[in-house]
Coordinates of C-alpha atoms in Angstrom, one line a residue:
X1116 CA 123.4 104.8 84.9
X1117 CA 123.1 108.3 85.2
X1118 CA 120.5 110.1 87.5
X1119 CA 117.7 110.8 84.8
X1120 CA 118.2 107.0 83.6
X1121 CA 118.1 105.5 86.7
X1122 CA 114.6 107.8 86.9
X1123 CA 113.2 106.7 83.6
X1124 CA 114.0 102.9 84.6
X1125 CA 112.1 103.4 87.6
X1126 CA 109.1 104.7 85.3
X1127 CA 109.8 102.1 83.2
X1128 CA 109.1 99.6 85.3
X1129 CA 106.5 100.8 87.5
X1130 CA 104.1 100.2 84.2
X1131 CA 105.2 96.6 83.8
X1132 CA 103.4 95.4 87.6
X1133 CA 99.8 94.9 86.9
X1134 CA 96.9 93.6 88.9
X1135 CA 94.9 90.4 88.1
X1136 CA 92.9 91.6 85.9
X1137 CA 96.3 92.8 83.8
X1138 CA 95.3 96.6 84.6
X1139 CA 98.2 98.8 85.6
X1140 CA 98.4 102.1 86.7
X1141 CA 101.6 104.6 85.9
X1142 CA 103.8 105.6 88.7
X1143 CA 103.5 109.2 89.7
X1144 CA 106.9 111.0 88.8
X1145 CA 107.0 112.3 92.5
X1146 CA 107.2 108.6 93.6
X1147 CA 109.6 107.4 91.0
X1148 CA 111.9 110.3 92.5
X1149 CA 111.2 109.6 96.1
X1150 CA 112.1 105.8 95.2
X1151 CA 115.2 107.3 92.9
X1152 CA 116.3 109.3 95.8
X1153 CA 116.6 106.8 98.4
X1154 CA 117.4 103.6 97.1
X1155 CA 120.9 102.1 96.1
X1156 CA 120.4 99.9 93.4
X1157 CA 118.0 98.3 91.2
X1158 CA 117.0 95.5 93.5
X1159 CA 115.9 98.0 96.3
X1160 CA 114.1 100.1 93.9
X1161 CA 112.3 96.9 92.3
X1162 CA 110.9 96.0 95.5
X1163 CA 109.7 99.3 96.1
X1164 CA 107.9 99.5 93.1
X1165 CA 106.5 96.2 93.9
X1166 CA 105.3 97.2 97.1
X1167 CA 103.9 100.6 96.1
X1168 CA 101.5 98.9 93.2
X1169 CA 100.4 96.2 95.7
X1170 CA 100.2 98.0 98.7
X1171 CA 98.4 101.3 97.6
X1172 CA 98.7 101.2 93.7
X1173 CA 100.7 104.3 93.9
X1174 CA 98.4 106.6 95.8
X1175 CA 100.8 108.1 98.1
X1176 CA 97.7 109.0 100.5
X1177 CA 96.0 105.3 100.7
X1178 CA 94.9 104.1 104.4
X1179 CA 94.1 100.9 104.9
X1180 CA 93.9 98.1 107.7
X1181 CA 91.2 99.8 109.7
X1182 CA 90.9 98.6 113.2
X1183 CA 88.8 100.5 116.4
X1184 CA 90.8 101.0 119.3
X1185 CA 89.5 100.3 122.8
X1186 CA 87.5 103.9 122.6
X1187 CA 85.7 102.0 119.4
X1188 CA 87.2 104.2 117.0
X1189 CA 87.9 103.0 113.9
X1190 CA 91.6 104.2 112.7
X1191 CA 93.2 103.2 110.2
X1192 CA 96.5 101.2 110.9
X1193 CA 98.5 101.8 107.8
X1194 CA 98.9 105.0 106.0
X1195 CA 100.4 106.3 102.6
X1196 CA 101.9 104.4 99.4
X1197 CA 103.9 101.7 101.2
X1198 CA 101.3 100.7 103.9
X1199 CA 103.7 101.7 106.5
X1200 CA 102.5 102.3 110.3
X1201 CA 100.6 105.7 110.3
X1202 CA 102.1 107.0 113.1
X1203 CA 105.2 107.4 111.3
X1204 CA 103.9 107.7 108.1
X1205 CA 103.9 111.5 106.7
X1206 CA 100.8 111.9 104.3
X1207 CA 102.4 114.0 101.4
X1208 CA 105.3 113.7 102.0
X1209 CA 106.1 110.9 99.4
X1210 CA 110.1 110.6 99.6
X1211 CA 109.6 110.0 104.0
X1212 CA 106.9 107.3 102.8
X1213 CA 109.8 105.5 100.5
X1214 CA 112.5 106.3 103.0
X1215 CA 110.5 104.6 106.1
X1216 CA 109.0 101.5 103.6
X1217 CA 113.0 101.2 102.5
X1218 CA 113.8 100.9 106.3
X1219 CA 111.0 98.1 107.0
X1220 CA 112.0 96.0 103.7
X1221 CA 115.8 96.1 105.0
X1222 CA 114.8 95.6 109.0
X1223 CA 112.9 92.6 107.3
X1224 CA 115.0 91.3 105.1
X1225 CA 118.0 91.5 107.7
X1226 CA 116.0 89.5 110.4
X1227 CA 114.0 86.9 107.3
X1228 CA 116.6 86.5 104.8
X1229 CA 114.8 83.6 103.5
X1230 CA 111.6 85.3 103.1
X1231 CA 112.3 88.7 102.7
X1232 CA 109.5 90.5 103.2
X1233 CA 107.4 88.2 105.7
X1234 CA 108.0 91.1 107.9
X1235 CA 106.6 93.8 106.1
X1236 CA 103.7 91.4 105.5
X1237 CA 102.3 90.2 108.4
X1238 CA 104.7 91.1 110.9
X1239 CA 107.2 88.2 111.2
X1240 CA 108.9 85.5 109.8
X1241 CA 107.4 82.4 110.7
X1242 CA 103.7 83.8 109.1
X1243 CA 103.0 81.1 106.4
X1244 CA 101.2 84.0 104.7
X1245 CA 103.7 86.2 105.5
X1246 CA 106.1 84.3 103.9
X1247 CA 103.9 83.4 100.5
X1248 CA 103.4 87.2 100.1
X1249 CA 107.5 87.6 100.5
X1250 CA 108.2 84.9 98.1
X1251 CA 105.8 86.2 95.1
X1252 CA 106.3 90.4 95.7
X1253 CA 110.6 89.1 95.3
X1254 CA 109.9 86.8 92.4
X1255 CA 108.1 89.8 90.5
X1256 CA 110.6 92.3 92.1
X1257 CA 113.4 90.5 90.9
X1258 CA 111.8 90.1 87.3
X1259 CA 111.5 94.1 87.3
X1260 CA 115.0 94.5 88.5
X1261 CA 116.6 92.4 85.6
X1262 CA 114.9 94.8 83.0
X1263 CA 117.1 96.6 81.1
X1264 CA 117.1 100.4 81.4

């Protein structure tokens, strides 16, 4: 698959994840590129697309998980499409978002193999929850990844 295929795949299937209510949302191109640019193959680019819908749906400057620190001030835990840690996560800069969600899915998926992202979830793998989450984001992620370009 060339480049601009594996591109238009990525676009592709970014419209196919929808919420409950069967709305969907498309995939900014910058994001589709960012997830182009530093995946290796379909399956790690399914899951990403996965994650960005359900995590943020595709707002690459989404904050969420607000807590107030022992100052009681409320910050917000997780930053940016992939709901990764803001203190690593670079607002705007979409391709570092993909690039530092890629590293947690594979840290996760190395240490969970079972549950693959009960990790990136809820923080390890024995969370039931965690676990439930990582079972239905790889069933749909590995629905997406089977779609022909």
């Amino acid at each position: 698959m060339t480049p601009a295929d594996y591109l238009a795949w990525i676009l592709k299937i970014a419209l196919l994840v929808h919420d409950a209510h069967g709305f969907t949302r498309p995939m900014p191109a910058s994001m589709a590129s960012a997830i182009a640019d530093v995946t290796s193959d379909r399956d790690e680019a399914a899951v990403l697309v996965v994650l960005a819908f359900r995590e943020s749906s595709y707002r690459d400057g989404a904050k969420g998980d607000y807590w107030a620190d022992a100052d009681g001030v409320v910050r917000a835990h997780s930053c940016g499409a992939w709901q990764t840690p803001c203190s690593v996560t670079p607002i705007g800069d979409v391709k570092r978002q993909a690039a530092i969600a890629l590293g947690i899915y594979r840290r996760s998926a190395t240490l969970c193999p079972s549950h693959p992202l009960a990790i990136y979830s809820a923080g390890n793998c024995a969370s039931l929850a965690g676990r439930r989450i990582s079972n239905a984001r790889i069933a749909e992620a590995s629905a997406l990844a089977a779609v022909s370009p």
